[in-house]
PDB file of C-alpha atoms (C1' of nucleotides) in Angstrom:
ATOM      1  CA  MET A1388     -43.420  -8.866  17.156  1.00  0.00           C
ATOM      2  CA  ASN A1389     -41.396 -11.983  17.839  1.00  0.00           C
ATOM      3  CA  TYR A1390     -42.249 -15.630  17.314  1.00  0.00           C
ATOM      4  CA  TRP A1391     -41.574 -18.610  19.557  1.00  0.00           C
ATOM      5  CA  LEU A1392     -42.262 -22.268  20.068  1.00  0.00           C
ATOM      6  CA  MET A1393     -43.030 -23.890  23.394  1.00  0.00           C
ATOM      7  CA  LYS A1394     -43.182 -27.579  24.113  1.00  0.00           C
ATOM      8  CA  SER A1395     -45.424 -29.438  26.472  1.00  0.00           C
ATOM      9  CA  GLU A1396     -46.238 -33.068  27.021  1.00  0.00           C
ATOM     10  CA  PRO A1397     -49.990 -33.471  26.525  1.00  0.00           C
ATOM     11  CA  SER A1398     -50.158 -35.750  29.546  1.00  0.00           C
ATOM     12  CA  THR A1399     -48.795 -32.881  31.633  1.00  0.00           C
ATOM     13  CA  TYR A1400     -50.434 -29.885  29.962  1.00  0.00           C
ATOM     14  CA  SER A1401     -52.177 -30.117  26.604  1.00  0.00           C
ATOM     15  CA  TRP A1402     -53.495 -27.555  24.137  1.00  0.00           C
ATOM     16  CA  ASP A1403     -57.056 -28.509  25.117  1.00  0.00           C
ATOM     17  CA  HIS A1404     -56.164 -27.833  28.714  1.00  0.00           C
ATOM     18  CA  LEU A1405     -54.905 -24.364  27.790  1.00  0.00           C
ATOM     19  CA  VAL A1406     -58.102 -23.617  25.846  1.00  0.00           C
ATOM     20  CA  LYS A1407     -60.168 -24.673  28.836  1.00  0.00           C
ATOM     21  CA  ASP A1408     -58.044 -22.592  31.230  1.00  0.00           C
ATOM     22  CA  LYS A1409     -58.118 -19.494  28.935  1.00  0.00           C
ATOM     23  CA  LYS A1410     -54.547 -18.783  30.074  1.00  0.00           C
ATOM     24  CA  THR A1411     -51.673 -20.376  31.924  1.00  0.00           C
ATOM     25  CA  SER A1412     -48.407 -19.598  33.666  1.00  0.00           C
ATOM     26  CA  TRP A1413     -45.523 -21.365  31.966  1.00  0.00           C
ATOM     27  CA  ASN A1414     -43.819 -22.507  35.133  1.00  0.00           C
ATOM     28  CA  GLY A1415     -41.372 -25.341  35.628  1.00  0.00           C
ATOM     29  CA  VAL A1416     -38.724 -24.315  33.085  1.00  0.00           C
ATOM     30  CA  ARG A1417     -35.304 -25.102  34.565  1.00  0.00           C
ATOM     31  CA  ASN A1418     -33.042 -24.395  31.662  1.00  0.00           C
ATOM     32  CA  PHE A1419     -31.076 -21.198  31.214  1.00  0.00           C
ATOM     33  CA  GLN A1420     -31.454 -20.967  27.477  1.00  0.00           C
ATOM     34  CA  ALA A1421     -35.201 -21.559  27.626  1.00  0.00           C
ATOM     35  CA  SER A1422     -35.432 -19.070  30.467  1.00  0.00           C
ATOM     36  CA  ALA A1423     -33.467 -16.470  28.505  1.00  0.00           C
ATOM     37  CA  ASN A1424     -35.852 -16.900  25.597  1.00  0.00           C
ATOM     38  CA  MET A1425     -38.817 -16.249  27.865  1.00  0.00           C
ATOM     39  CA  LYS A1426     -37.113 -13.137  29.204  1.00  0.00           C
ATOM     40  CA  ALA A1427     -36.993 -11.809  25.654  1.00  0.00           C
ATOM     41  CA  MET A1428     -40.735 -12.228  25.134  1.00  0.00           C
ATOM     42  CA  LYS A1429     -43.078  -9.281  24.945  1.00  0.00           C
ATOM     43  CA  VAL A1430     -46.829  -9.081  25.424  1.00  0.00           C
ATOM     44  CA  GLY A1431     -48.469  -9.960  22.121  1.00  0.00           C
ATOM     45  CA  ASP A1432     -45.641 -12.191  20.855  1.00  0.00           C
ATOM     46  CA  ARG A1433     -46.981 -15.305  19.146  1.00  0.00           C
ATOM     47  CA  VAL A1434     -46.137 -18.830  20.260  1.00  0.00           C
ATOM     48  CA  PHE A1435     -46.471 -22.208  18.563  1.00  0.00           C
ATOM     49  CA  PHE A1436     -47.798 -24.800  20.986  1.00  0.00           C
ATOM     50  CA  TYR A1437     -46.033 -28.119  20.412  1.00  0.00           C
ATOM     51  CA  HIS A1438     -47.006 -31.489  21.849  1.00  0.00           C
ATOM     52  CA  SER A1439     -43.942 -33.557  22.750  1.00  0.00           C
ATOM     53  CA  ASN A1440     -43.795 -37.280  23.487  1.00  0.00           C
ATOM     54  CA  GLU A1441     -47.368 -37.850  22.333  1.00  0.00           C
ATOM     55  CA  GLY A1442     -48.692 -36.249  19.208  1.00  0.00           C
ATOM     56  CA  LEU A1443     -45.334 -34.808  18.165  1.00  0.00           C
ATOM     57  CA  ALA A1444     -46.954 -31.904  16.400  1.00  0.00           C
ATOM     58  CA  ILE A1445     -47.571 -28.181  16.527  1.00  0.00           C
ATOM     59  CA  VAL A1446     -51.255 -27.983  17.353  1.00  0.00           C
ATOM     60  CA  GLY A1447     -52.048 -24.319  17.830  1.00  0.00           C
ATOM     61  CA  ILE A1448     -51.060 -20.711  18.343  1.00  0.00           C
ATOM     62  CA  ALA A1449     -50.861 -18.928  21.672  1.00  0.00           C
ATOM     63  CA  GLU A1450     -49.935 -15.392  22.659  1.00  0.00           C
ATOM     64  CA  VAL A1451     -47.828 -13.958  25.450  1.00  0.00           C
ATOM     65  CA  SER A1452     -50.118 -12.159  27.900  1.00  0.00           C
ATOM     66  CA  LYS A1453     -47.636 -11.362  30.663  1.00  0.00           C
ATOM     67  CA  THR A1454     -43.884 -10.869  30.493  1.00  0.00           C
ATOM     68  CA  TYR A1455     -41.239 -12.687  32.503  1.00  0.00           C
ATOM     69  CA  TYR A1456     -41.677 -12.825  36.256  1.00  0.00           C
ATOM     70  CA  PRO A1457     -40.349 -15.101  39.017  1.00  0.00           C
ATOM     71  CA  ASP A1458     -41.547 -18.695  38.986  1.00  0.00           C
ATOM     72  CA  PRO A1459     -42.929 -19.422  42.483  1.00  0.00           C
ATOM     73  CA  THR A1460     -42.278 -23.140  41.987  1.00  0.00           C
ATOM     74  CA  ASP A1461     -38.528 -22.481  41.729  1.00  0.00           C
ATOM     75  CA  LYS A1462     -37.070 -22.522  45.224  1.00  0.00           C
ATOM     76  CA  THR A1463     -33.687 -21.306  44.049  1.00  0.00           C
ATOM     77  CA  GLY A1464     -35.222 -18.120  42.641  1.00  0.00           C
ATOM     78  CA  ARG A1465     -33.166 -18.382  39.471  1.00  0.00           C
ATOM     79  CA  PHE A1466     -35.921 -19.094  37.014  1.00  0.00           C
ATOM     80  CA  GLY A1467     -39.015 -17.247  35.888  1.00  0.00           C
ATOM     81  CA  MET A1468     -41.980 -17.714  33.607  1.00  0.00           C
ATOM     82  CA  VAL A1469     -44.437 -15.940  31.326  1.00  0.00           C
ATOM     83  CA  ASP A1470     -48.203 -16.203  30.938  1.00  0.00           C
ATOM     84  CA  ILE A1471     -49.755 -17.280  27.661  1.00  0.00           C
ATOM     85  CA  LYS A1472     -53.288 -17.515  26.309  1.00  0.00           C
ATOM     86  CA  PRO A1473     -54.696 -19.500  23.382  1.00  0.00           C
ATOM     87  CA  VAL A1474     -55.281 -17.692  20.070  1.00  0.00           C
ATOM     88  CA  MET A1475     -56.381 -20.390  17.637  1.00  0.00           C
ATOM     89  CA  PRO A1476     -55.906 -24.075  16.913  1.00  0.00           C
ATOM     90  CA  PHE A1477     -54.333 -25.363  13.702  1.00  0.00           C
ATOM     91  CA  LYS A1478     -56.803 -26.836  11.244  1.00  0.00           C
ATOM     92  CA  THR A1479     -54.171 -29.443  10.507  1.00  0.00           C
ATOM     93  CA  PRO A1480     -51.514 -30.224  13.115  1.00  0.00           C
ATOM     94  CA  VAL A1481     -48.007 -29.879  11.710  1.00  0.00           C
ATOM     95  CA  THR A1482     -46.108 -32.959  12.772  1.00  0.00           C
ATOM     96  CA  LEU A1483     -42.430 -33.306  13.563  1.00  0.00           C
ATOM     97  CA  ALA A1484     -42.174 -35.730  10.634  1.00  0.00           C
ATOM     98  CA  ASP A1485     -43.598 -33.035   8.328  1.00  0.00           C
ATOM     99  CA  ILE A1486     -41.087 -30.509   9.624  1.00  0.00           C
ATOM    100  CA  LYS A1487     -38.128 -32.876   9.356  1.00  0.00           C
ATOM    101  CA  GLN A1488     -38.801 -33.786   5.756  1.00  0.00           C
ATOM    102  CA  ASP A1489     -39.437 -30.225   4.595  1.00  0.00           C
ATOM    103  CA  PRO A1490     -36.272 -28.538   3.269  1.00  0.00           C
ATOM    104  CA  LYS A1491     -37.695 -25.123   4.195  1.00  0.00           C
ATOM    105  CA  LEU A1492     -37.919 -26.105   7.849  1.00  0.00           C
ATOM    106  CA  LYS A1493     -34.813 -28.182   8.348  1.00  0.00           C
ATOM    107  CA  ASP A1494     -33.097 -25.323  10.158  1.00  0.00           C
ATOM    108  CA  MET A1495     -35.811 -24.961  12.761  1.00  0.00           C
ATOM    109  CA  THR A1496     -34.529 -25.198  16.313  1.00  0.00           C
ATOM    110  CA  LEU A1497     -37.064 -27.961  16.849  1.00  0.00           C
ATOM    111  CA  VAL A1498     -35.050 -30.134  14.483  1.00  0.00           C
ATOM    112  CA  ARG A1499     -31.585 -28.881  15.372  1.00  0.00           C
ATOM    113  CA  SER A1500     -31.867 -28.669  19.139  1.00  0.00           C
ATOM    114  CA  SER A1501     -34.743 -30.933  19.968  1.00  0.00           C
ATOM    115  CA  ARG A1502     -34.409 -30.737  23.721  1.00  0.00           C
ATOM    116  CA  LEU A1503     -34.796 -26.990  24.125  1.00  0.00           C
ATOM    117  CA  SER A1504     -38.308 -26.420  25.453  1.00  0.00           C
ATOM    118  CA  VAL A1505     -38.650 -22.722  24.601  1.00  0.00           C
ATOM    119  CA  GLN A1506     -37.203 -21.711  21.265  1.00  0.00           C
ATOM    120  CA  PRO A1507     -37.283 -18.815  18.792  1.00  0.00           C
ATOM    121  CA  VAL A1508     -38.990 -19.125  15.397  1.00  0.00           C
ATOM    122  CA  THR A1509     -38.105 -16.907  12.447  1.00  0.00           C
ATOM    123  CA  PRO A1510     -40.868 -14.887  10.712  1.00  0.00           C
ATOM    124  CA  GLU A1511     -40.310 -16.964   7.555  1.00  0.00           C
ATOM    125  CA  GLN A1512     -40.691 -20.225   9.441  1.00  0.00           C
ATOM    126  CA  TRP A1513     -43.730 -18.834  11.223  1.00  0.00           C
ATOM    127  CA  LYS A1514     -45.556 -17.929   8.025  1.00  0.00           C
ATOM    128  CA  TYR A1515     -44.715 -21.179   6.340  1.00  0.00           C
ATOM    129  CA  VAL A1516     -45.776 -23.371   9.271  1.00  0.00           C
ATOM    130  CA  CYS A1517     -49.031 -21.426   9.604  1.00  0.00           C
ATOM    131  CA  GLY A1518     -49.669 -22.211   5.950  1.00  0.00           C
ATOM    132  CA  LEU A1519     -49.118 -25.908   6.576  1.00  0.00           C
ATOM    133  CA  GLY A1520     -51.408 -25.706   9.588  1.00  0.00           C
ATOM    134  CA  GLY A1521     -54.175 -24.158   7.519  1.00  0.00           C
ATOM    135  CA  VAL A1522     -54.327 -20.843   9.394  1.00  0.00           C
ATOM    136  CA  LYS A1523     -53.247 -17.271   8.836  1.00  0.00           C
ATOM    137  CA  GLY A1524     -50.506 -16.299  11.231  1.00  0.00           C
TER     138      GLY A1524
ATOM    139  C1'  DG B 748     -39.351 -48.818  27.797  1.00  0.00           C
ATOM    140  C1'  DC B 749     -34.985 -47.850  25.776  1.00  0.00           C
ATOM    141  C1'  DC B 750     -31.310 -45.026  24.706  1.00  0.00           C
ATOM    142  C1'  DA B 751     -28.910 -40.977  22.619  1.00  0.00           C
ATOM    143  C1'  DA B 752     -28.143 -36.223  23.287  1.00  0.00           C
ATOM    144  C1'  DC B 753     -27.317 -32.636  26.064  1.00  0.00           C
ATOM    145  C1'  DG B 754     -27.336 -29.488  30.136  1.00  0.00           C
ATOM    146  C1'  DT B 755     -26.042 -29.081  34.919  1.00  0.00           C
ATOM    147  C1'  DT B 756     -23.491 -30.189  39.001  1.00  0.00           C
ATOM    148  C1'  DG B 757     -19.679 -30.807  41.848  1.00  0.00           C
ATOM    149  C1'  DG B 758     -14.992 -32.484  42.848  1.00  0.00           C
ATOM    150  C1'  DC B 759     -10.477 -31.478  41.941  1.00  0.00           C
TER     151       DC B 759
ATOM    152  C1'  DG C  24     -11.941 -23.606  35.137  1.00  0.00           C
ATOM    153  C1'  DC C  25     -12.016 -28.271  33.521  1.00  0.00           C
ATOM    154  C1'  DC C  26     -14.323 -32.496  33.023  1.00  0.00           C
ATOM    155  C1'  DA C  27     -16.553 -36.742  34.631  1.00  0.00           C
ATOM    156  C1'  DA C  28     -20.775 -38.180  36.480  1.00  0.00           C
ATOM    157  C1'  DC C  29     -25.359 -37.704  36.665  1.00  0.00           C
ATOM    158  C1'  DG C  30     -30.172 -36.479  35.561  1.00  0.00           C
ATOM    159  C1'  DT C  31     -33.579 -35.245  32.248  1.00  0.00           C
ATOM    160  C1'  DT C  32     -35.659 -34.810  27.851  1.00  0.00           C
ATOM    161  C1'  DG C  33     -37.830 -36.623  24.036  1.00  0.00           C
ATOM    162  C1'  DG C  34     -37.918 -39.445  19.731  1.00  0.00           C
ATOM    163  C1'  DC C  35     -38.375 -44.005  18.402  1.00  0.00           C
TER     164       DC C  35
END
DNA sequence: GCCAACGTTGGC
DNA sequence: GCCAACGTTGGC
């Protein structure tokens, strides 16, 4: 089982929207590194859902429900996407400020490479952040 | 709304 | 294959 973090602007696609939809296709990624990360995902992998621009916090946990396949919105045919479904919300959102000031999390990709929209999370980071969020990962 | 950081593109 | 220009992301 691998762990990931995906970013979305709430004004574009929020956690609540995902819960309402029951699942979504993660289309629109146009970055090779993010795309490569999605290629590495397997069904059942867990994903932190992060709100960028507004909120600036990890708000819940989702799960990969379909592996990488071509993104129909990409006319060049170079990029693909995965499907995800909601698992559970955090009791307490874990904010970027929380993550930045915590020595245990200062190596998270979220801090180090803030612009990457799909990033890996280590099992240690996963457990710890789940603890902060008030849920069992 | 601004601006820094960074990835991608395209000319050479 | 380098690198300048450009566009986009995302925190503040």
